[in-house]
Amino acid sequence: MVDVHYQRVINATPQVLRDTLLDHQNLSEFFNASFKVLRAENNSEVSGGVGCVREVSILGVSFKEEIVKADTDGIEYRVVDDFPVKDHRGVIRFSAQGSLTKVSYRISCWAPWYIPNWLLTRLLQHDIAQCLNKLGARFDPR
């Protein structure tokens, strides 16, 4: 199993961070991928939240992710099918610290037989670190 984790303190509230990360059309600002909403969130959920299915395209590969949790405590999503990885789960947690928020991002999954665990670990670690660093830079008061 591959399990990667990255944390960063960001100068924004949990609600602002949640709303920013649920703005699927603009996530390419933080990831080297494009995102397209295929199904909107369930009734009475926050925009882009629980029930939303998005298509992610990266390096010529497309797959679907579904938002399974979205509130001011965090966001959780899963890859709908077992492609390109199995049992992919992303968990982003928000912990308010005054005017700052500690963001913890974890991805766990099983690599396919043709991708070594170490390589997938490195790719995913790079992606989540890049995401949180770019997200942090967006709210940096400089």
C-alpha positions as YAML, in Angstrom:
chain: A
units: angstrom
residues:
- id: 1
  name: MET
  ca: [0.00, 0.00, 0.00]
- id: 2
  name: VAL
  ca: [1.10, 3.55, -0.75]
- id: 3
  name: ASP
  ca: [0.44, 6.13, 1.96]
- id: 4
  name: VAL
  ca: [1.67, 9.72, 1.60]
- id: 5
  name: HIS
  ca: [1.14, 12.67, 3.88]
- id: 6
  name: TYR
  ca: [1.99, 16.38, 3.87]
- id: 7
  name: GLN
  ca: [1.08, 19.25, 6.22]
- id: 8
  name: ARG
  ca: [1.20, 23.00, 5.97]
- id: 9
  name: VAL
  ca: [-0.09, 25.94, 7.98]
- id: 10
  name: ILE
  ca: [-2.01, 28.36, 5.74]
- id: 11
  name: ASN
  ca: [-3.20, 31.90, 6.41]
- id: 12
  name: ALA
  ca: [-6.91, 31.24, 5.76]
- id: 13
  name: THR
  ca: [-9.93, 29.86, 7.58]
- id: 14
  name: PRO
  ca: [-11.07, 26.24, 7.17]
- id: 15
  name: GLN
  ca: [-14.21, 27.43, 5.35]
- id: 16
  name: VAL
  ca: [-12.21, 29.47, 2.81]
- id: 17
  name: LEU
  ca: [-9.85, 26.54, 2.23]
- id: 18
  name: ARG
  ca: [-12.75, 24.10, 1.85]
- id: 19
  name: ASP
  ca: [-14.49, 26.36, -0.67]
- id: 20
  name: THR
  ca: [-11.25, 26.91, -2.60]
- id: 21
  name: LEU
  ca: [-10.55, 23.17, -2.86]
- id: 22
  name: LEU
  ca: [-14.16, 22.44, -3.89]
- id: 23
  name: ASP
  ca: [-13.94, 24.93, -6.77]
- id: 24
  name: HIS
  ca: [-13.15, 22.04, -9.12]
- id: 25
  name: GLN
  ca: [-12.90, 24.09, -12.34]
- id: 26
  name: ASN
  ca: [-9.99, 26.07, -10.84]
- id: 27
  name: LEU
  ca: [-8.05, 23.24, -9.15]
- id: 28
  name: SER
  ca: [-5.51, 23.23, -11.97]
- id: 29
  name: GLU
  ca: [-4.10, 26.31, -10.19]
- id: 30
  name: PHE
  ca: [-2.83, 23.91, -7.50]
- id: 31
  name: PHE
  ca: [-2.39, 20.59, -9.36]
- id: 32
  name: ASN
  ca: [-0.81, 19.64, -12.70]
- id: 33
  name: ALA
  ca: [-4.16, 18.25, -13.84]
- id: 34
  name: SER
  ca: [-7.44, 19.44, -15.27]
- id: 35
  name: PHE
  ca: [-10.78, 18.91, -13.56]
- id: 36
  name: LYS
  ca: [-14.29, 18.74, -15.03]
- id: 37
  name: VAL
  ca: [-17.47, 18.35, -12.99]
- id: 38
  name: LEU
  ca: [-19.54, 15.40, -14.27]
- id: 39
  name: ARG
  ca: [-22.19, 15.43, -11.52]
- id: 40
  name: ALA
  ca: [-23.06, 18.24, -9.12]
- id: 41
  name: GLU
  ca: [-23.16, 17.86, -5.36]
- id: 42
  name: ASN
  ca: [-26.15, 16.31, -3.60]
- id: 43
  name: ASN
  ca: [-29.05, 18.56, -2.56]
- id: 44
  name: SER
  ca: [-28.36, 20.69, 0.52]
- id: 45
  name: GLU
  ca: [-24.57, 20.14, 0.29]
- id: 46
  name: VAL
  ca: [-22.01, 22.92, -0.12]
- id: 47
  name: SER
  ca: [-21.11, 23.77, -3.70]
- id: 48
  name: GLY
  ca: [-18.83, 21.07, -5.12]
- id: 49
  name: GLY
  ca: [-19.29, 18.95, -2.00]
- id: 50
  name: VAL
  ca: [-20.65, 15.49, -1.15]
- id: 51
  name: GLY
  ca: [-21.91, 13.60, -4.18]
- id: 52
  name: CYS
  ca: [-19.97, 15.69, -6.70]
- id: 53
  name: VAL
  ca: [-18.14, 13.59, -9.28]
- id: 54
  name: ARG
  ca: [-15.27, 15.15, -11.20]
- id: 55
  name: GLU
  ca: [-13.15, 13.87, -14.05]
- id: 56
  name: VAL
  ca: [-9.44, 14.33, -13.48]
- id: 57
  name: SER
  ca: [-7.07, 14.35, -16.46]
- id: 58
  name: ILE
  ca: [-3.34, 14.08, -15.85]
- id: 59
  name: LEU
  ca: [-0.52, 12.91, -18.12]
- id: 60
  name: GLY
  ca: [-3.00, 11.68, -20.73]
- id: 61
  name: VAL
  ca: [-4.93, 9.57, -18.22]
- id: 62
  name: SER
  ca: [-8.48, 10.39, -17.08]
- id: 63
  name: PHE
  ca: [-10.35, 9.01, -14.09]
- id: 64
  name: LYS
  ca: [-13.30, 9.95, -11.88]
- id: 65
  name: GLU
  ca: [-13.24, 11.11, -8.27]
- id: 66
  name: GLU
  ca: [-16.23, 11.46, -5.97]
- id: 67
  name: ILE
  ca: [-16.41, 13.81, -2.99]
- id: 68
  name: VAL
  ca: [-17.58, 11.75, 0.01]
- id: 69
  name: LYS
  ca: [-17.14, 14.35, 2.78]
- id: 70
  name: ALA
  ca: [-16.92, 18.13, 2.72]
- id: 71
  name: ASP
  ca: [-17.24, 20.43, 5.71]
- id: 72
  name: THR
  ca: [-15.08, 22.84, 7.70]
- id: 73
  name: ASP
  ca: [-13.25, 19.87, 9.28]
- id: 74
  name: GLY
  ca: [-12.05, 18.68, 5.88]
- id: 75
  name: ILE
  ca: [-12.65, 17.05, 2.52]
- id: 76
  name: GLU
  ca: [-12.52, 13.39, 1.57]
- id: 77
  name: TYR
  ca: [-12.68, 11.94, -1.92]
- id: 78
  name: ARG
  ca: [-12.22, 8.59, -3.60]
- id: 79
  name: VAL
  ca: [-11.41, 7.37, -7.09]
- id: 80
  name: VAL
  ca: [-14.63, 5.85, -8.44]
- id: 81
  name: ASP
  ca: [-13.08, 2.91, -10.29]
- id: 82
  name: ASP
  ca: [-9.88, 0.97, -9.58]
- id: 83
  name: PHE
  ca: [-8.01, 2.86, -12.30]
- id: 84
  name: PRO
  ca: [-5.32, 4.11, -12.41]
- id: 85
  name: VAL
  ca: [-4.82, 2.93, -8.80]
- id: 86
  name: LYS
  ca: [-6.88, 0.75, -6.45]
- id: 87
  name: ASP
  ca: [-8.73, 1.94, -3.37]
- id: 88
  name: HIS
  ca: [-7.51, 5.52, -3.81]
- id: 89
  name: ARG
  ca: [-8.64, 7.77, -0.96]
- id: 90
  name: GLY
  ca: [-7.73, 11.39, -0.37]
- id: 91
  name: VAL
  ca: [-8.27, 12.97, 3.04]
- id: 92
  name: ILE
  ca: [-7.68, 16.67, 3.68]
- id: 93
  name: ARG
  ca: [-8.12, 17.83, 7.29]
- id: 94
  name: PHE
  ca: [-8.42, 21.41, 8.52]
- id: 95
  name: SER
  ca: [-7.45, 22.43, 12.05]
- id: 96
  name: ALA
  ca: [-7.99, 26.10, 12.91]
- id: 97
  name: GLN
  ca: [-5.17, 27.76, 14.83]
- id: 98
  name: GLY
  ca: [-6.30, 31.33, 15.43]
- id: 99
  name: SER
  ca: [-6.35, 33.09, 12.06]
- id: 100
  name: LEU
  ca: [-4.31, 30.25, 10.54]
- id: 101
  name: THR
  ca: [-5.29, 26.71, 9.57]
- id: 102
  name: LYS
  ca: [-3.16, 23.60, 9.72]
- id: 103
  name: VAL
  ca: [-3.93, 21.57, 6.61]
- id: 104
  name: SER
  ca: [-3.09, 17.87, 6.59]
- id: 105
  name: TYR
  ca: [-3.36, 16.01, 3.26]
- id: 106
  name: ARG
  ca: [-3.10, 12.21, 3.08]
- id: 107
  name: ILE
  ca: [-3.49, 9.90, 0.08]
- id: 108
  name: SER
  ca: [-3.59, 6.14, 0.37]
- id: 109
  name: CYS
  ca: [-4.00, 3.60, -2.43]
- id: 110
  name: TRP
  ca: [-2.63, 0.43, -3.97]
- id: 111
  name: ALA
  ca: [-0.27, 0.76, -6.93]
- id: 112
  name: PRO
  ca: [-0.96, -1.30, -10.06]
- id: 113
  name: TRP
  ca: [1.53, -4.09, -10.77]
- id: 114
  name: TYR
  ca: [3.33, -2.04, -13.44]
- id: 115
  name: ILE
  ca: [4.14, 0.97, -11.20]
- id: 116
  name: PRO
  ca: [6.61, 0.41, -8.35]
- id: 117
  name: ASN
  ca: [5.35, 1.59, -4.95]
- id: 118
  name: TRP
  ca: [8.37, 3.87, -4.50]
- id: 119
  name: LEU
  ca: [7.63, 5.67, -7.77]
- id: 120
  name: LEU
  ca: [3.93, 6.17, -7.06]
- id: 121
  name: THR
  ca: [4.81, 7.35, -3.54]
- id: 122
  name: ARG
  ca: [7.21, 9.92, -4.95]
- id: 123
  name: LEU
  ca: [4.71, 11.18, -7.56]
- id: 124
  name: LEU
  ca: [1.86, 11.50, -5.07]
- id: 125
  name: GLN
  ca: [4.09, 13.14, -2.45]
- id: 126
  name: HIS
  ca: [5.18, 15.71, -5.02]
- id: 127
  name: ASP
  ca: [1.55, 16.39, -6.03]
- id: 128
  name: ILE
  ca: [0.20, 16.97, -2.53]
- id: 129
  name: ALA
  ca: [3.21, 19.05, -1.45]
- id: 130
  name: GLN
  ca: [2.86, 21.18, -4.59]
- id: 131
  name: CYS
  ca: [-0.88, 21.60, -3.97]
- id: 132
  name: LEU
  ca: [-0.52, 22.76, -0.38]
- id: 133
  name: ASN
  ca: [2.46, 24.98, -1.16]
- id: 134
  name: LYS
  ca: [0.59, 26.71, -3.99]
- id: 135
  name: LEU
  ca: [-2.53, 26.95, -1.83]
- id: 136
  name: GLY
  ca: [-0.46, 28.50, 0.95]
- id: 137
  name: ALA
  ca: [1.16, 30.96, -1.47]
- id: 138
  name: ARG
  ca: [-2.28, 32.11, -2.62]
- id: 139
  name: PHE
  ca: [-3.15, 33.21, 0.92]
- id: 140
  name: ASP
  ca: [0.32, 34.46, 1.91]
- id: 141
  name: PRO
  ca: [-0.10, 38.05, 3.15]
- id: 142
  name: ARG
  ca: [3.12, 39.30, 1.50]
...
